Amino acid sequence: MSVFDAAMRQLAASDLSVDPAVFERLKRAQRIVDVEFPVQMDNGITQFFHGYRVQWNNAIGPYKGGMRFHPQVDVDEVKALSFWMTLKCALVNIPFGGGKGGVKIDPKTLSRDELERLTRSFTRAISDVIGPERDVPAPDVNTTPQIMDWMSDEYSKIVGFPTPAVVTGKSIAHGGSEGRSTATGMGAYIVFKAFRSHLGMDPETATITVQGFGNAGQEIARLFYHHGYAVVAVSDSHGALHNENGLDIPALIEIKKKTGRLSAPVSTREISNESLLRIPCGVFVPSALEGVIMPEVAEEIEAKVILEVANGPTTPEADSILQKRGVVVIPDILANAGGVTVSYLEWEQNRINEHWEEHEVMTRMEAIMRDAAQAVLDMAKKHTITFRQAAFHIAVERLAAAIAKQYV
Ligand code: GLU
């Protein structure tokens, strides 16, 4: 089953009673932009690359969502991701629709100059469909504040005046917000805290496993470690590490920063990425790509809770198995919404030409995330449904109200 089919299965499984016309709208993108753009490589040869921007829905506000640079990017994946962005923004109640983009490339194979030329050429190729009031890209897998700075600079050159609000996740020096780089991990921790009494978890007993050690994975691992939890296993695309007494997360973050990959300090066991999924733990935190929790994994996983920091990590069949086995899933559109929430705050600051202190950004994001988490807890309790179904209900109700207005 493709990622997009999985996303549509989730929508169907949410058991929603909305106007069929609204439902039909939510099953379709409003616009799919597919570009092939040229990049001059360091050896002087021009190569073409394939990029996408999918604008799923803008009934609530401008399309919003990241840009992914990854060899696995294709239109099916970007459609699913833009659909999830639409629900995510509606769920946390920020004035954005949903979109997503990507380029099919492994950025690790490019020099810094090639990466800059690729980013600028891609920005030119999609420049007429983005804009602060139209569609606002942001970082995602393998895209960084530096890449966002290049996008914002290229777009500003095209329109002829500085337009930082065209993308979020920029560096602080170029109009980025305090707290944006750690926002996804931070948001996930805030959501976990809001669910904690319901889950009956505390640092003395709950152990943590984190799959994926990019921006979000590192931050959520660091936060759990900082709050006294034993983070017993982490992985990146190169391999996994395990220590049942808890890993030294700050040391691993340093190693990853210096060498670009995880490697084992003393008293740490290297294990396969496959076996990481089966380590007994309190909370399993997928923080990499979609579709990693498949039925076989769901049957065997020995976690009590899954905190979905990645987008779409659990397939629909796996979801039903987890539900039967009593494994609690805190769904992606809630758990990872901290990133887009601080993106919204960055966009706000850019539009009114302000730069808020970190404390102010964090206070606002915490309030937004706590409200959303509470709404999901209440909805799930009221209707005896899963947290994913509850999150979909809240999001779709808000979208339905906005979409209905467009049909008049
Ligand atoms: N890529 C992030 C996500 O999937 C952030 C999107 C944004 O900030 O617009 O939620």
Tab-separated table of C-alpha atoms and ligand atoms in Angstrom:
chain	number	residue	atom	x	y	z
A	1	MET	CA	0.000	0.000	0.000
A	2	SER	CA	1.373	3.436	-0.904
A	3	VAL	CA	1.873	6.172	1.699
A	4	PHE	CA	-0.961	8.127	0.173
A	5	ASP	CA	-3.320	5.136	0.238
A	6	ALA	CA	-2.401	4.694	3.905
A	7	ALA	CA	-3.283	8.334	4.623
A	8	MET	CA	-6.651	7.913	2.884
A	9	ARG	CA	-7.310	4.723	4.857
A	10	GLN	CA	-6.753	6.719	8.049
A	11	LEU	CA	-9.322	9.260	6.892
A	12	ALA	CA	-11.816	6.491	6.136
A	13	ALA	CA	-11.130	4.814	9.512
A	14	SER	CA	-11.918	8.033	11.351
A	15	ASP	CA	-15.580	7.289	10.967
A	16	LEU	CA	-16.589	10.866	10.350
A	17	SER	CA	-20.045	12.118	9.652
A	18	VAL	CA	-19.363	15.095	7.427
A	19	ASP	CA	-21.012	16.395	4.294
A	20	PRO	CA	-19.941	14.056	1.445
A	21	ALA	CA	-18.872	17.063	-0.646
A	22	VAL	CA	-16.481	18.132	2.121
A	23	PHE	CA	-15.166	14.610	2.378
A	24	GLU	CA	-14.554	14.487	-1.380
A	25	ARG	CA	-12.636	17.785	-1.172
A	26	LEU	CA	-10.467	16.439	1.649
A	27	LYS	CA	-9.545	13.392	-0.432
A	28	ARG	CA	-8.069	15.546	-3.210
A	29	ALA	CA	-5.262	18.056	-3.596
A	30	GLN	CA	-6.277	21.487	-4.798
A	31	ARG	CA	-3.105	21.735	-6.861
A	32	ILE	CA	-0.077	19.557	-7.638
A	33	VAL	CA	2.989	21.330	-8.972
A	34	ASP	CA	5.549	19.057	-10.607
A	35	VAL	CA	8.771	20.657	-11.857
A	36	GLU	CA	12.008	19.525	-13.446
A	37	PHE	CA	14.631	22.183	-12.931
A	38	PRO	CA	18.276	22.614	-13.966
A	39	VAL	CA	21.267	22.799	-11.629
A	40	GLN	CA	24.812	23.458	-12.715
A	41	MET	CA	27.041	20.946	-10.932
A	42	ASP	CA	30.575	21.704	-9.746
A	43	ASN	CA	32.014	19.896	-12.790
A	44	GLY	CA	30.258	22.375	-15.101
A	45	ILE	CA	27.619	19.894	-16.319
A	46	THR	CA	23.950	20.842	-15.952
A	47	GLN	CA	21.719	18.204	-14.408
A	48	PHE	CA	17.933	18.190	-14.044
A	49	PHE	CA	16.180	17.396	-10.765
A	50	HIS	CA	12.587	16.519	-9.979
A	51	GLY	CA	10.659	18.559	-7.412
A	52	TYR	CA	7.079	18.863	-6.191
A	53	ARG	CA	4.843	21.185	-4.262
A	54	VAL	CA	1.444	19.809	-3.373
A	55	GLN	CA	-1.144	22.311	-2.163
A	56	TRP	CA	-3.717	20.185	-0.438
A	57	ASN	CA	-6.173	22.639	1.044
A	58	ASN	CA	-6.298	26.358	1.852
A	59	ALA	CA	-9.814	26.721	3.245
A	60	ILE	CA	-8.419	27.850	6.619
A	61	GLY	CA	-5.406	29.865	5.416
A	62	PRO	CA	-2.305	29.840	3.179
A	63	TYR	CA	-0.903	26.381	2.387
A	64	LYS	CA	1.775	25.502	4.945
A	65	GLY	CA	4.306	22.730	5.191
A	66	GLY	CA	7.881	21.626	4.773
A	67	MET	CA	10.187	20.884	1.875
A	68	ARG	CA	11.877	17.479	1.976
A	69	PHE	CA	15.145	16.653	0.185
A	70	HIS	CA	15.329	12.857	0.043
A	71	PRO	CA	15.882	10.142	-2.593
A	72	GLN	CA	12.524	8.580	-1.690
A	73	VAL	CA	10.498	11.733	-2.508
A	74	ASP	CA	7.739	11.181	-5.075
A	75	VAL	CA	4.327	12.678	-5.739
A	76	ASP	CA	2.535	9.986	-3.733
A	77	GLU	CA	4.588	10.716	-0.620
A	78	VAL	CA	4.268	14.495	-0.964
A	79	LYS	CA	0.488	14.202	-1.405
A	80	ALA	CA	0.207	12.186	1.835
A	81	LEU	CA	2.436	14.632	3.702
A	82	SER	CA	0.457	17.653	2.483
A	83	PHE	CA	-2.811	15.992	3.531
A	84	TRP	CA	-1.385	15.419	7.026
A	85	MET	CA	-0.220	19.075	7.150
A	86	THR	CA	-3.797	20.185	6.397
A	87	LEU	CA	-5.146	18.174	9.324
A	88	LYS	CA	-2.266	19.166	11.608
A	89	CYS	CA	-2.759	22.921	11.150
A	90	ALA	CA	-6.518	22.558	11.643
A	91	LEU	CA	-6.000	20.431	14.775
A	92	VAL	CA	-3.734	22.937	16.529
A	93	ASN	CA	-6.018	25.710	15.315
A	94	ILE	CA	-3.525	27.922	13.510
A	95	PRO	CA	-4.654	29.934	10.460
A	96	PHE	CA	-3.027	27.772	7.803
A	97	GLY	CA	-4.010	25.176	5.268
A	98	GLY	CA	-1.708	22.333	4.300
A	99	GLY	CA	0.941	21.789	1.675
A	100	LYS	CA	4.220	19.956	1.270
A	101	GLY	CA	7.082	19.856	-1.165
A	102	GLY	CA	10.174	17.936	-1.923
A	103	VAL	CA	13.056	17.244	-4.238
A	104	LYS	CA	14.142	13.737	-5.140
A	105	ILE	CA	17.789	13.993	-4.104
A	106	ASP	CA	20.184	12.779	-1.441
A	107	PRO	CA	21.619	16.147	-0.356
A	108	LYS	CA	24.613	14.364	1.195
A	109	THR	CA	25.860	13.700	-2.345
A	110	LEU	CA	26.007	17.444	-3.151
A	111	SER	CA	28.659	20.027	-2.321
A	112	ARG	CA	27.517	23.085	-0.391
A	113	ASP	CA	27.560	25.176	-3.575
A	114	GLU	CA	25.538	22.584	-5.476
A	115	LEU	CA	23.014	22.448	-2.632
A	116	GLU	CA	22.654	26.235	-2.757
A	117	ARG	CA	22.213	26.275	-6.552
A	118	LEU	CA	19.683	23.421	-6.331
A	119	THR	CA	17.682	25.236	-3.646
A	120	ARG	CA	17.674	28.503	-5.567
A	121	SER	CA	16.733	26.857	-8.863
A	122	PHE	CA	13.895	24.903	-7.193
A	123	THR	CA	12.660	28.139	-5.573
A	124	ARG	CA	12.606	29.851	-8.987
A	125	ALA	CA	10.700	26.906	-10.447
A	126	ILE	CA	7.889	27.176	-7.862
A	127	SER	CA	8.097	30.941	-7.196
A	128	ASP	CA	4.729	31.739	-8.759
A	129	VAL	CA	2.813	29.391	-6.449
A	130	ILE	CA	4.423	30.330	-3.097
A	131	GLY	CA	4.268	33.557	-1.056
A	132	PRO	CA	3.476	34.742	2.488
A	133	GLU	CA	-0.276	34.822	1.790
A	134	ARG	CA	-0.263	31.918	-0.641
A	135	ASP	CA	1.952	29.027	0.415
A	136	VAL	CA	4.682	29.073	3.069
A	137	PRO	CA	7.359	26.326	2.926
A	138	ALA	CA	9.505	25.249	5.898
A	139	PRO	CA	12.148	22.663	6.825
A	140	ASP	CA	11.462	18.933	6.786
A	141	VAL	CA	13.690	15.848	6.373
A	142	ASN	CA	17.237	16.986	5.361
A	143	THR	CA	16.345	20.664	4.947
A	144	THR	CA	17.945	23.218	7.267
A	145	PRO	CA	17.707	26.900	8.301
A	146	GLN	CA	20.467	27.604	5.740
A	147	ILE	CA	18.314	26.110	2.973
A	148	MET	CA	15.331	28.193	4.149
A	149	ASP	CA	17.530	31.341	4.068
A	150	TRP	CA	18.442	30.607	0.437
A	151	MET	CA	14.766	30.110	-0.453
A	152	SER	CA	13.714	33.336	1.212
A	153	ASP	CA	16.588	35.247	-0.417
A	154	GLU	CA	15.844	33.882	-3.896
A	155	TYR	CA	12.126	34.612	-3.583
A	156	SER	CA	12.862	38.142	-2.307
A	157	LYS	CA	15.063	38.778	-5.371
A	158	ILE	CA	12.264	37.631	-7.671
A	159	VAL	CA	9.582	39.855	-6.121
A	160	GLY	CA	12.008	42.736	-5.667
A	161	PHE	CA	11.730	43.354	-1.908
A	162	PRO	CA	12.641	41.472	1.288
A	163	THR	CA	9.950	38.870	1.960
A	164	PRO	CA	11.097	36.751	4.913
A	165	ALA	CA	7.522	35.535	5.622
A	166	VAL	CA	7.606	33.414	2.437
A	167	VAL	CA	9.274	30.574	4.349
A	168	THR	CA	9.707	29.653	8.013
A	169	GLY	CA	12.498	27.856	9.809
A	170	LYS	CA	15.067	30.439	8.715
A	171	SER	CA	18.196	31.223	10.727
A	172	ILE	CA	17.782	33.876	13.427
A	173	ALA	CA	20.004	36.278	11.456
A	174	HIS	CA	17.630	36.065	8.479
A	175	GLY	CA	14.314	36.508	10.260
A	176	GLY	CA	13.960	33.107	11.918
A	177	SER	CA	12.221	32.688	15.265
A	178	GLU	CA	13.778	31.806	18.585
A	179	GLY	CA	12.889	28.216	19.412
A	180	ARG	CA	12.079	27.061	15.857
A	181	SER	CA	14.965	24.614	15.504
A	182	THR	CA	13.983	22.694	18.644
A	183	ALA	CA	10.213	23.192	18.269
A	184	THR	CA	9.189	19.777	16.927
A	185	GLY	CA	10.910	17.879	19.739
A	186	MET	CA	9.731	20.397	22.310
A	187	GLY	CA	6.129	20.179	21.096
A	188	ALA	CA	6.236	16.386	21.293
A	189	TYR	CA	7.455	16.556	24.873
A	190	ILE	CA	4.678	19.018	25.807
A	191	VAL	CA	2.105	16.632	24.305
A	192	PHE	CA	3.650	13.675	26.138
A	193	LYS	CA	3.429	15.642	29.411
A	194	ALA	CA	-0.233	16.419	28.778
A	195	PHE	CA	-0.916	12.677	28.267
A	196	ARG	CA	1.353	11.452	31.054
A	197	SER	CA	-1.113	11.091	33.903
A	198	HIS	CA	-3.484	9.296	31.548
A	199	LEU	CA	-0.644	6.952	30.546
A	200	GLY	CA	0.704	6.479	34.071
A	201	MET	CA	4.339	7.045	33.118
A	202	ASP	CA	7.161	8.498	35.161
A	203	PRO	CA	10.918	8.879	34.728
A	204	GLU	CA	11.661	6.184	37.342
A	205	THR	CA	10.023	3.419	35.365
A	206	ALA	CA	9.510	4.498	31.754
A	207	THR	CA	12.339	3.866	29.311
A	208	ILE	CA	12.520	5.493	25.891
A	209	THR	CA	13.612	4.334	22.409
A	210	VAL	CA	14.062	6.918	19.630
A	211	GLN	CA	14.226	5.917	15.962
A	212	GLY	CA	15.814	8.654	13.836
A	213	PHE	CA	18.434	11.087	15.068
A	214	GLY	CA	17.833	14.153	12.913
A	215	ASN	CA	16.601	17.496	14.169
A	216	ALA	CA	13.427	16.246	15.870
A	217	GLY	CA	14.834	12.909	17.084
A	218	GLN	CA	17.836	14.510	18.775
A	219	GLU	CA	15.693	17.075	20.548
A	220	ILE	CA	13.076	14.661	21.874
A	221	ALA	CA	15.849	12.279	23.043
A	222	ARG	CA	17.583	15.211	24.746
A	223	LEU	CA	14.384	16.308	26.487
A	224	PHE	CA	13.571	12.836	27.811
A	225	TYR	CA	17.192	12.468	29.000
A	226	HIS	CA	17.105	15.924	30.580
A	227	HIS	CA	13.914	15.054	32.494
A	228	GLY	CA	15.481	11.926	33.968
A	229	TYR	CA	14.170	9.206	31.641
A	230	ALA	CA	16.522	6.433	30.545
A	231	VAL	CA	16.780	6.669	26.751
A	232	VAL	CA	17.859	3.076	26.141
A	233	ALA	CA	18.176	2.990	22.344
A	234	VAL	CA	18.549	5.414	19.440
A	235	SER	CA	19.192	4.951	15.741
A	236	ASP	CA	19.943	6.829	12.549
A	237	SER	CA	20.071	5.604	8.958
A	238	HIS	CA	23.548	4.131	9.578
A	239	GLY	CA	22.750	1.998	12.633
A	240	ALA	CA	21.400	1.755	16.169
A	241	LEU	CA	22.820	1.894	19.703
A	242	HIS	CA	21.509	0.235	22.850
A	243	ASN	CA	22.302	0.455	26.545
A	244	GLU	CA	19.644	-0.807	28.921
A	245	ASN	CA	20.842	1.538	31.670
A	246	GLY	CA	20.384	4.581	29.423
A	247	LEU	CA	22.533	6.271	26.781
A	248	ASP	CA	24.486	9.515	27.217
A	249	ILE	CA	22.341	11.541	24.807
A	250	PRO	CA	24.288	14.858	24.959
A	251	ALA	CA	27.471	12.913	24.069
A	252	LEU	CA	25.715	11.214	21.137
A	253	ILE	CA	24.401	14.563	19.870
A	254	GLU	CA	27.994	15.859	19.898
A	255	ILE	CA	29.219	12.785	17.979
A	256	LYS	CA	26.425	13.145	15.424
A	257	LYS	CA	27.196	16.862	14.958
A	258	LYS	CA	30.914	16.227	14.460
A	259	THR	CA	30.798	13.112	12.294
A	260	GLY	CA	27.324	13.219	10.730
A	261	ARG	CA	26.455	9.790	12.140
A	262	LEU	CA	25.884	7.908	15.366
A	263	SER	CA	28.779	5.824	16.654
A	264	ALA	CA	29.206	3.910	19.866
A	265	PRO	CA	31.013	5.279	22.905
A	266	VAL	CA	32.110	2.673	25.495
A	267	SER	CA	29.478	0.523	27.228
A	268	THR	CA	27.095	0.886	24.316
A	269	ARG	CA	26.007	-1.994	22.172
A	270	GLU	CA	25.625	-1.544	18.421
A	271	ILE	CA	22.475	-3.291	17.223
A	272	SER	CA	20.642	-3.502	13.914
A	273	ASN	CA	17.959	-0.948	13.015
A	274	GLU	CA	15.588	-3.881	12.761
A	275	SER	CA	16.105	-5.027	16.363
A	276	LEU	CA	15.689	-1.473	17.696
A	277	LEU	CA	11.977	-1.777	16.929
A	278	ARG	CA	11.698	-4.739	19.279
A	279	ILE	CA	13.471	-3.421	22.372
A	280	PRO	CA	11.115	-3.406	25.377
A	281	CYS	CA	10.428	0.204	26.387
A	282	GLY	CA	7.825	2.514	27.859
A	283	VAL	CA	7.733	4.917	24.929
A	284	PHE	CA	8.815	4.233	21.355
A	285	VAL	CA	9.413	7.464	19.422
A	286	PRO	CA	9.584	7.047	15.631
A	287	SER	CA	11.281	10.240	14.368
A	288	ALA	CA	12.350	9.346	10.846
A	289	LEU	CA	10.261	8.347	7.848
A	290	GLU	CA	6.739	7.055	7.264
A	291	GLY	CA	5.584	3.435	7.245
A	292	VAL	CA	8.152	1.967	9.664
A	293	ILE	CA	5.598	0.416	11.996
A	294	MET	CA	4.185	-2.280	9.735
A	295	PRO	CA	1.916	-5.160	10.827
A	296	GLU	CA	4.864	-7.501	11.614
A	297	VAL	CA	6.407	-4.818	13.830
A	298	ALA	CA	3.073	-3.968	15.474
A	299	GLU	CA	2.619	-7.627	16.440
A	300	GLU	CA	5.965	-7.726	18.209
A	301	ILE	CA	6.702	-4.217	19.441
A	302	GLU	CA	7.214	-4.170	23.187
A	303	ALA	CA	6.354	-0.520	23.876
A	304	LYS	CA	3.443	0.732	25.963
A	305	VAL	CA	3.146	4.037	24.086
A	306	ILE	CA	4.118	5.223	20.611
A	307	LEU	CA	4.792	8.952	20.341
A	308	GLU	CA	4.715	9.699	16.600
A	309	VAL	CA	7.267	12.432	15.983
A	310	ALA	CA	7.685	11.352	12.333
A	311	ASN	CA	4.837	11.927	9.880
A	312	GLY	CA	2.881	8.762	9.127
A	313	PRO	CA	5.153	6.209	10.844
A	314	THR	CA	2.330	3.696	11.509
A	315	THR	CA	0.490	1.928	8.684
A	316	PRO	CA	-3.322	1.570	9.088
A	317	GLU	CA	-3.138	-2.232	9.535
A	318	ALA	CA	-0.436	-1.816	12.146
A	319	ASP	CA	-2.603	0.785	13.861
A	320	SER	CA	-5.456	-1.716	14.310
A	321	ILE	CA	-3.049	-4.343	15.653
A	322	LEU	CA	-1.602	-1.861	18.165
A	323	GLN	CA	-5.089	-0.896	19.253
A	324	LYS	CA	-5.991	-4.562	19.861
A	325	ARG	CA	-2.772	-5.120	21.783
A	326	GLY	CA	-3.477	-2.059	23.970
A	327	VAL	CA	-0.475	-0.044	22.760
A	328	VAL	CA	-1.380	3.652	22.986
A	329	VAL	CA	-0.558	5.755	19.906
A	330	ILE	CA	-0.169	9.527	20.269
A	331	PRO	CA	-0.745	10.520	16.638
A	332	ASP	CA	1.678	12.459	14.441
A	333	ILE	CA	-0.656	15.331	13.591
A	334	LEU	CA	-0.672	16.186	17.304
A	335	ALA	CA	2.719	14.904	18.488
A	336	ASN	CA	4.804	16.673	15.835
A	337	ALA	CA	2.763	19.873	15.473
A	338	GLY	CA	5.201	21.934	17.575
A	339	GLY	CA	7.282	22.612	14.455
A	340	VAL	CA	4.510	24.163	12.420
A	341	THR	CA	3.199	25.977	15.500
A	342	VAL	CA	6.483	27.851	15.935
A	343	SER	CA	6.544	28.326	12.147
A	344	TYR	CA	3.243	30.143	12.535
A	345	LEU	CA	4.761	32.324	15.268
A	346	GLU	CA	7.759	33.027	12.995
A	347	TRP	CA	5.435	34.022	10.139
A	348	GLU	CA	3.541	36.332	12.521
A	349	GLN	CA	6.774	38.002	13.696
A	350	ASN	CA	7.947	38.509	10.087
A	351	ARG	CA	4.648	40.067	9.066
A	352	ILE	CA	4.671	42.631	11.870
A	353	ASN	CA	8.447	43.089	11.749
A	354	GLU	CA	9.122	41.947	15.290
A	355	HIS	CA	11.487	39.502	16.940
A	356	TRP	CA	10.107	37.938	20.108
A	357	GLU	CA	12.178	36.601	22.977
A	358	GLU	CA	12.427	32.844	23.343
A	359	HIS	CA	10.298	32.906	26.483
A	360	GLU	CA	7.447	34.592	24.638
A	361	VAL	CA	7.611	32.129	21.717
A	362	MET	CA	7.699	29.148	24.083
A	363	THR	CA	4.816	30.400	26.217
A	364	ARG	CA	2.616	30.831	23.155
A	365	MET	CA	3.564	27.494	21.605
A	366	GLU	CA	3.063	25.659	24.896
A	367	ALA	CA	-0.451	27.095	25.241
A	368	ILE	CA	-1.367	26.079	21.673
A	369	MET	CA	0.034	22.551	22.074
A	370	ARG	CA	-1.525	21.989	25.506
A	371	ASP	CA	-4.961	23.073	24.243
A	372	ALA	CA	-4.713	20.736	21.262
A	373	ALA	CA	-3.568	17.806	23.434
A	374	GLN	CA	-6.408	18.394	25.899
A	375	ALA	CA	-8.950	18.611	23.075
A	376	VAL	CA	-7.755	15.232	21.744
A	377	LEU	CA	-7.895	13.638	25.217
A	378	ASP	CA	-11.430	14.989	25.786
A	379	MET	CA	-12.713	13.949	22.346
A	380	ALA	CA	-11.285	10.431	22.676
A	381	LYS	CA	-12.919	10.025	26.078
A	382	LYS	CA	-16.263	11.452	24.997
A	383	HIS	CA	-16.652	9.081	22.022
A	384	THR	CA	-14.477	6.162	23.201
A	385	ILE	CA	-12.296	6.380	20.124
A	386	THR	CA	-8.527	6.239	19.573
A	387	PHE	CA	-6.406	9.356	19.901
A	388	ARG	CA	-5.816	9.327	16.120
A	389	GLN	CA	-9.545	9.191	15.438
A	390	ALA	CA	-10.112	11.983	17.971
A	391	ALA	CA	-7.433	14.170	16.349
A	392	PHE	CA	-8.950	13.563	12.904
A	393	HIS	CA	-12.438	14.410	14.225
A	394	ILE	CA	-11.358	17.758	15.616
A	395	ALA	CA	-9.364	18.688	12.507
A	396	VAL	CA	-12.014	17.602	10.027
A	397	GLU	CA	-14.783	19.423	11.901
A	398	ARG	CA	-12.822	22.678	11.643
A	399	LEU	CA	-11.988	22.047	7.999
A	400	ALA	CA	-15.591	21.165	7.197
A	401	ALA	CA	-16.787	24.481	8.582
A	402	ALA	CA	-14.236	26.371	6.469
A	403	ILE	CA	-14.773	24.302	3.313
A	404	ALA	CA	-18.560	24.585	3.496
A	405	LYS	CA	-18.198	28.372	3.220
A	406	GLN	CA	-16.255	27.951	-0.028
A	407	TYR	CA	-19.103	26.032	-1.660
A	408	VAL	CA	-21.585	28.894	-1.363
B	1	GLU	N1	7.986	19.766	8.292
B	1	GLU	C1	7.318	20.044	9.526
B	1	GLU	C2	6.071	19.175	9.648
B	1	GLU	O1	5.956	18.144	9.028
B	1	GLU	C3	7.091	21.530	9.762
B	1	GLU	C4	6.224	22.238	8.758
B	1	GLU	C5	6.186	23.748	8.941
B	1	GLU	O2	6.816	24.281	9.850
B	1	GLU	O3	5.515	24.372	8.110
B	1	GLU	O4	5.198	19.461	10.421
